């Protein structure tokens, strides 16, 4: 029958938990009611409820459009749909300052449990149980709605692996393996818990400032409605909407490795907040991502660090004893509090956020292991882009599972400018202004180092990993 899945829940979970390269599942969600969640349908369900949209320019600069440099508006999905269709009714609406031909809008990272809190029955439209995670539904998922050009800066997520369902429109994913981290110039500014950003604008890389990016290996795929993308742990990704309106749903699958990651995140938060809070606030450095509510106090950060260490140690003891961790422990409360990226933004219930028992080997599979993975029309590998092309091409996966090679889109490296224009946008309806910024790289004679220069080195993921290991060794003595 049409509802027969190509993989059983048990087999699908095995693939998700063992495959350490991105892949696309096809023909797994054909009977999910969530496939009907287009913007028009969601607008009717929300009945005029407003949500926040982030707006950015469609023009591609040499620097990423971080959330700190974007404008924000509160609007209904009906208003968003009218704006994205170019309707005249938008002249007086919340989008009236933003020309659709010049701007994109993104309602990203919306907790389904929060925006549909008065309609809990809708959670069951999403059935992650088909992927081997019983009980996981829309309540443990997030919603992403964007217009053409809407994108997230390239980043990796510290916690878990990621399952992404495409519902409406198409999105292009540029993925880079964990081994490419140094080529992507990681940074923790702007700071957001568990999001490690790249300084490189993947759509228009500044190869003068970031020459090592040439050594990175992009895996590019265009995700179409009805397909589910697996983003393995610590894979970098840059995502862009390529159709007028896109809707995606995702869920992060928690892993035992998250316990150590939370220790590293707690160390990073403590250092970043302590050092940046010591600066003069009048400097105007927007170092905190808008998704982070405030710079938490040093005392609060130390408490979080101690809870993260306790959770890690309890996880280690559980592995040795083979017993389940106590649900009443402070360690589990710390784990549950960080369902994914944002410790204080969690929208899922504690029972949905407990870490999974590590049943499978998380080492990168070799050729022999990959042969055991049932690749075919129902599970498509996202293959590395050819180094020879050096362009932002894409591999599209048709809804029936066939591989389609899209035409290369041409060179996107562009002309390197000595000076760059950075978009400075207010959160009100003022016209966006461009100001000339200083040279991308300091002059040879310039020796003054900023607080951000210090932080870039101090909270580099390699440094934080070493500090976490030393700290955990100290707790064992």
XYZ file of C-alpha atoms in Angstrom:
477
model
C 0.000 0.000 0.000
C 0.939 3.658 -0.352
C 1.573 3.979 3.389
C 4.176 1.214 3.495
C 7.543 2.706 4.513
C 10.780 1.634 2.814
C 12.393 1.251 6.256
C 10.993 0.072 9.571
C 11.271 2.466 12.538
C 14.020 0.285 14.004
C 16.050 0.280 10.789
C 15.538 4.018 10.290
C 16.767 4.762 13.803
C 19.805 2.576 13.212
C 20.625 4.582 10.074
C 20.107 7.921 11.827
C 22.252 6.957 14.793
C 25.099 5.378 12.833
C 25.398 7.303 9.561
C 27.920 10.103 9.921
C 27.332 11.769 6.571
C 24.256 13.670 5.378
C 21.559 11.746 3.541
C 18.002 12.295 2.319
C 15.137 9.963 3.235
C 12.466 9.628 0.546
C 8.974 8.115 0.755
C 8.963 8.046 4.569
C 6.358 10.706 5.381
C 3.707 10.356 2.682
C 0.928 9.796 5.238
C 1.971 12.581 7.636
C -0.743 15.250 8.036
C 2.099 17.770 8.451
C 2.693 17.605 4.683
C -0.376 19.864 4.404
C 1.252 22.550 6.551
C 1.702 25.144 3.821
C 1.636 28.818 4.818
C -2.016 29.259 3.801
C -3.073 26.332 6.008
C -0.941 27.473 8.953
C -2.321 30.985 8.631
C -5.842 29.640 9.060
C -4.805 27.540 12.064
C -3.098 30.472 13.807
C -6.182 32.676 13.271
C -4.346 36.002 13.088
C -1.690 35.274 15.704
C 1.503 37.238 15.019
C 5.004 35.792 14.954
C 8.396 37.427 14.594
C 10.128 37.626 11.210
C 13.784 38.424 10.637
C 14.551 40.499 7.540
C 17.762 40.686 5.551
C 18.973 42.018 2.228
C 19.014 39.774 -0.822
C 22.251 41.391 -1.995
C 25.238 39.184 -1.156
C 28.069 40.836 0.789
C 31.454 39.434 1.809
C 30.332 39.121 5.429
C 27.498 36.862 6.685
C 24.173 38.489 7.596
C 24.186 37.584 11.272
C 20.966 38.014 13.207
C 22.475 40.999 15.037
C 22.491 42.970 11.762
C 18.918 42.170 10.722
C 15.608 43.978 11.224
C 12.627 42.323 12.908
C 8.866 42.703 12.506
C 5.819 41.116 14.119
C 3.328 39.956 11.500
C 0.658 37.374 10.784
C 1.256 34.621 8.249
C -1.488 36.164 6.137
C 0.487 39.429 6.001
C 3.675 37.529 5.204
C 1.974 35.618 2.385
C 0.540 38.803 0.906
C 3.972 40.481 1.055
C 5.731 37.506 -0.542
C 3.152 37.579 -3.364
C 3.635 41.312 -3.949
C 0.076 42.285 -3.017
C -0.757 45.974 -2.666
C -2.271 45.432 0.800
C 1.281 45.349 2.158
C 1.667 49.111 1.640
C 0.372 49.765 5.160
C 1.293 46.472 6.831
C 4.289 45.502 8.978
C 6.350 44.755 5.857
C 5.665 48.117 4.177
C 9.234 49.354 4.742
C 10.744 46.333 3.019
C 10.632 45.914 -0.744
C 10.139 42.203 -1.525
C 12.545 42.491 -4.464
C 15.299 43.624 -2.084
C 14.561 41.810 1.174
C 13.872 38.316 2.431
C 11.904 37.400 5.577
C 12.444 34.418 7.852
C 10.308 33.191 10.740
C 12.928 30.748 11.920
C 13.300 28.510 14.938
C 9.688 28.713 16.124
C 8.811 26.116 18.748
C 5.681 24.311 17.596
C 4.748 23.587 21.222
C 4.733 27.321 21.904
C 2.988 28.786 18.861
C 0.301 26.065 18.907
C 0.016 25.784 22.693
C -3.764 26.230 22.491
C -4.052 23.538 19.792
C -2.076 20.555 21.178
C -3.871 18.122 18.878
C -1.824 19.479 15.967
C 1.353 18.009 17.495
C 0.310 14.578 16.257
C 0.555 15.722 12.622
C 4.314 15.093 12.932
C 5.247 11.453 13.512
C 8.936 11.046 14.273
C 7.996 7.605 15.611
C 8.328 6.458 11.971
C 12.046 7.243 12.339
C 12.371 5.129 15.457
C 11.685 7.779 18.096
C 8.360 6.830 19.719
C 6.525 9.625 21.443
C 8.363 12.346 19.528
C 5.951 14.604 17.667
C 5.466 18.261 16.852
C 5.794 18.989 20.539
C 9.528 18.321 20.222
C 9.921 20.089 16.870
C 10.469 23.555 15.446
C 8.950 25.378 12.480
C 10.782 27.462 9.845
C 8.934 29.732 7.385
C 10.796 31.878 4.873
C 10.656 33.774 1.615
C 13.000 33.410 -1.348
C 16.573 34.183 -0.302
C 15.965 33.672 3.419
C 19.015 32.061 4.944
C 20.858 31.139 8.095
C 24.575 31.949 8.388
C 26.821 28.909 8.178
C 27.095 27.259 11.590
C 27.266 23.948 13.407
C 25.062 22.832 16.290
C 26.878 21.633 19.398
C 24.066 19.301 20.439
C 22.519 16.272 18.777
C 21.886 15.347 15.168
C 19.136 16.898 13.077
C 16.163 15.590 11.087
C 14.601 18.132 8.726
C 11.277 17.668 6.912
C 10.645 19.894 3.908
C 6.937 20.773 3.639
C 6.573 23.633 1.152
C 9.013 25.004 -1.427
C 12.650 24.000 -1.719
C 15.733 24.771 0.342
C 19.340 24.442 -0.683
C 21.709 23.045 1.931
C 25.474 23.497 1.844
C 26.992 21.061 4.348
C 30.607 20.709 5.464
C 32.051 17.822 7.519
C 33.374 18.329 11.064
C 36.918 17.896 9.752
C 36.550 21.173 7.835
C 36.066 23.232 10.996
C 39.392 25.061 10.791
C 38.724 25.930 7.120
C 35.454 27.631 8.104
C 37.021 29.995 10.670
C 34.732 29.297 13.646
C 33.627 32.111 15.934
C 31.403 32.439 19.006
C 30.466 36.045 18.287
C 27.624 36.744 17.994
C 27.135 34.446 20.977
C 24.306 31.922 20.979
C 24.323 28.796 23.049
C 25.367 25.751 21.006
C 25.634 27.633 17.702
C 29.198 27.933 16.454
C 29.170 30.331 13.510
C 31.534 30.589 10.562
C 33.100 33.935 9.730
C 32.889 32.998 6.053
C 29.935 34.044 3.929
C 29.439 30.749 2.121
C 27.454 32.443 -0.668
C 30.285 34.908 -1.366
C 33.493 33.906 0.433
C 36.214 36.476 1.026
C 39.176 34.332 -0.023
C 41.628 37.116 0.722
C 40.639 37.157 4.367
C 39.791 33.431 4.650
C 42.141 31.611 2.241
C 41.801 28.219 3.977
C 38.142 28.069 2.912
C 39.459 26.809 -0.440
C 40.290 23.541 1.326
C 36.727 22.908 2.493
C 34.510 20.271 0.905
C 30.883 21.264 0.396
C 28.119 18.678 0.210
C 25.221 20.427 -1.545
C 21.641 19.218 -1.820
C 18.305 20.784 -2.733
C 15.618 19.482 -0.396
C 12.108 19.165 -1.869
C 8.702 18.727 -0.159
C 8.174 15.299 1.351
C 11.887 14.615 1.868
C 13.715 14.391 5.191
C 17.362 15.393 5.505
C 19.652 13.868 8.113
C 22.269 16.356 9.330
C 24.760 14.347 11.395
C 26.343 15.654 14.570
C 28.702 18.627 14.151
C 28.182 19.032 10.390
C 28.350 22.677 9.349
C 25.411 23.943 7.281
C 24.335 27.026 5.359
C 20.667 26.918 4.319
C 18.853 29.109 1.792
C 15.231 29.216 0.592
C 15.115 29.090 -3.210
C 11.342 29.272 -3.753
C 8.963 32.200 -3.028
C 7.702 30.546 0.184
C 9.251 27.687 2.154
C 8.132 25.711 5.202
C 10.324 23.237 7.090
C 9.970 21.249 10.301
C 12.897 19.844 12.225
C 13.716 17.964 15.393
C 17.090 17.574 17.105
C 17.868 14.078 18.330
C 19.721 14.207 21.639
C 22.864 12.103 22.035
C 25.033 10.966 24.926
C 27.837 13.065 23.449
C 25.726 16.133 24.306
C 26.743 15.809 27.967
C 30.328 16.728 27.190
C 29.179 19.360 24.697
C 27.137 21.039 27.438
C 30.229 21.290 29.614
C 32.033 22.997 26.724
C 29.056 25.302 26.141
C 28.934 26.225 29.837
C 32.634 27.129 29.789
C 32.129 29.207 26.646
C 29.132 31.053 28.101
C 31.014 31.810 31.322
C 34.004 33.269 29.490
C 32.082 35.214 26.849
C 29.620 36.771 29.313
C 32.341 37.620 31.844
C 34.628 39.317 29.337
C 32.023 41.062 27.188
C 30.073 42.280 30.215
C 33.239 43.988 31.441
C 33.307 46.186 28.340
C 31.758 49.617 28.174
C 28.149 48.996 27.043
C 28.224 52.259 25.089
C 30.632 50.655 22.603
C 27.583 49.314 20.772
C 29.083 45.898 20.047
C 26.110 43.606 19.368
C 27.835 40.484 20.651
C 24.730 38.706 21.979
C 22.500 37.030 19.399
C 18.850 38.208 19.591
C 17.786 34.657 20.470
C 19.741 34.966 23.728
C 17.596 36.968 26.140
C 20.373 38.462 28.263
C 23.956 38.134 29.415
C 23.609 35.863 32.429
C 25.561 36.610 35.604
C 28.830 34.925 36.443
C 27.179 33.165 39.407
C 24.413 31.781 37.175
C 26.924 30.621 34.586
C 28.996 28.808 37.213
C 25.868 27.056 38.469
C 25.125 25.939 34.927
C 28.699 24.734 34.507
C 28.487 22.645 37.680
C 25.183 21.121 36.567
C 26.636 20.297 33.165
C 29.637 18.600 34.775
C 27.328 16.637 37.095
C 25.238 15.484 34.135
C 28.367 14.358 32.298
C 29.695 12.414 35.294
C 26.332 10.762 35.926
C 26.222 9.718 32.262
C 29.669 8.136 32.615
C 28.632 6.283 35.774
C 25.469 5.071 34.034
C 27.524 3.606 31.186
C 29.649 1.688 33.676
C 26.788 0.444 35.837
C 24.284 -0.017 33.016
C 21.598 1.672 35.114
C 19.230 4.372 33.970
C 19.941 7.823 35.432
C 17.656 9.116 38.134
C 14.930 11.308 36.690
C 14.912 13.421 39.837
C 18.591 14.326 39.755
C 19.840 17.840 39.235
C 22.031 16.494 36.469
C 19.032 15.375 34.413
C 17.300 18.666 35.070
C 20.336 20.369 33.572
C 20.215 18.056 30.571
C 16.494 18.575 30.072
C 16.862 22.334 30.303
C 18.922 22.368 27.131
C 16.763 20.563 24.580
C 18.805 22.025 21.770
C 20.519 25.330 21.397
C 18.879 27.708 23.777
C 18.839 26.888 27.448
C 16.076 29.342 28.231
C 14.163 29.019 24.940
C 13.200 25.373 25.342
C 9.790 24.571 24.002
C 9.709 20.822 24.588
C 8.866 18.951 27.718
C 11.559 17.244 29.831
C 10.475 13.778 28.835
C 11.224 14.683 25.219
C 14.721 15.949 25.963
C 16.412 13.119 27.806
C 19.602 11.912 26.207
C 19.477 8.733 24.169
C 21.472 5.699 25.155
C 24.449 5.397 22.864
C 23.745 2.103 21.152
C 25.775 2.688 18.015
C 29.316 3.567 17.058
C 29.685 7.277 16.285
C 33.067 7.024 14.571
C 33.154 8.042 10.924
C 32.215 4.960 8.876
C 34.677 3.576 6.383
C 33.925 2.108 2.971
C 33.030 -1.279 4.466
C 30.551 0.265 6.912
C 29.005 2.444 4.217
C 28.320 -0.659 2.139
C 25.995 -1.807 4.912
C 23.891 1.355 4.655
C 20.882 0.696 2.364
C 21.466 3.582 -0.063
C 19.103 3.578 -3.009
C 15.924 5.325 -4.187
C 14.689 5.734 -0.591
C 17.957 6.914 0.998
C 20.120 9.277 -1.056
C 23.696 10.154 -0.143
C 24.538 13.853 -0.146
C 27.840 13.635 -2.005
C 30.747 16.099 -1.862
C 30.836 18.806 -4.473
C 33.681 18.526 -6.996
C 36.733 20.575 -6.068
C 37.313 21.259 -9.743
C 34.099 23.210 -10.224
C 34.717 25.489 -7.232
C 31.180 26.835 -7.584
C 27.968 26.812 -5.620
C 26.251 24.088 -7.646
C 23.725 21.734 -6.085
C 22.520 18.158 -6.178
C 18.742 18.012 -6.222
C 16.881 14.918 -5.110
C 13.627 14.365 -6.959
C 10.573 13.359 -4.963
C 10.768 9.873 -6.413
C 14.330 9.492 -5.116
C 16.290 10.016 -8.367
C 19.517 12.014 -8.270
C 19.430 15.140 -10.437
C 22.467 17.273 -11.107
C 21.503 20.929 -11.342
C 23.370 23.325 -13.576
C 26.272 25.110 -11.943
C 25.304 28.607 -10.960
C 28.630 30.173 -11.897
C 31.402 31.687 -9.813
C 30.159 33.284 -6.623
C 33.470 34.443 -5.220
C 32.994 37.875 -6.792
C 35.374 40.808 -6.763
C 37.319 41.237 -3.544
C 36.973 44.765 -2.206
C 39.482 46.514 0.032
C 36.563 48.080 1.833
C 33.176 46.490 2.384
C 29.707 47.798 3.003
C 27.989 46.528 6.098
C 24.247 46.767 6.433
C 23.125 48.659 9.508
C 19.408 48.177 10.007
C 17.269 49.512 12.818
C 14.422 47.573 14.371
C 11.902 50.251 13.419
C 10.787 51.525 10.043
C 13.780 53.692 9.271
C 15.334 53.239 5.870
C 18.257 50.806 5.960
C 21.548 52.665 5.621
C 24.917 51.574 4.322
C 28.113 52.737 5.920
C 31.652 52.125 4.800
C 33.460 49.800 7.172
C 37.169 49.570 7.805
C 39.388 47.204 5.867
C 38.554 43.525 6.392
C 42.044 42.761 7.627
C 44.169 45.025 9.832
C 47.173 46.809 8.369
C 50.533 45.177 9.092
C 51.481 48.074 11.359
C 48.289 47.773 13.412
C 49.028 45.986 16.682
C 46.020 46.878 18.855
C 43.932 43.811 19.684
C 40.268 44.110 20.595
C 38.247 42.158 23.130
C 36.744 40.229 20.230
C 40.208 39.282 18.983
C 40.979 37.868 22.421
C 37.667 36.018 22.612
C 38.069 34.547 19.138
C 41.178 32.771 20.367
C 40.074 32.107 23.933
C 36.763 30.422 23.049
C 37.924 28.705 19.870
C 36.287 25.241 19.893
C 39.714 23.547 20.031
C 40.686 25.551 23.122
C 37.340 24.995 24.830
C 37.550 21.245 24.167
C 40.941 21.116 25.904
C 39.711 23.203 28.838
C 36.689 20.907 29.226
C 38.937 17.825 29.293
C 41.179 19.393 31.935
C 38.171 20.451 33.984
C 36.596 16.987 33.835
C 39.911 15.374 34.806
C 39.984 17.663 37.846
C 36.532 16.455 38.950
C 37.690 12.824 38.793
C 40.641 13.357 41.143
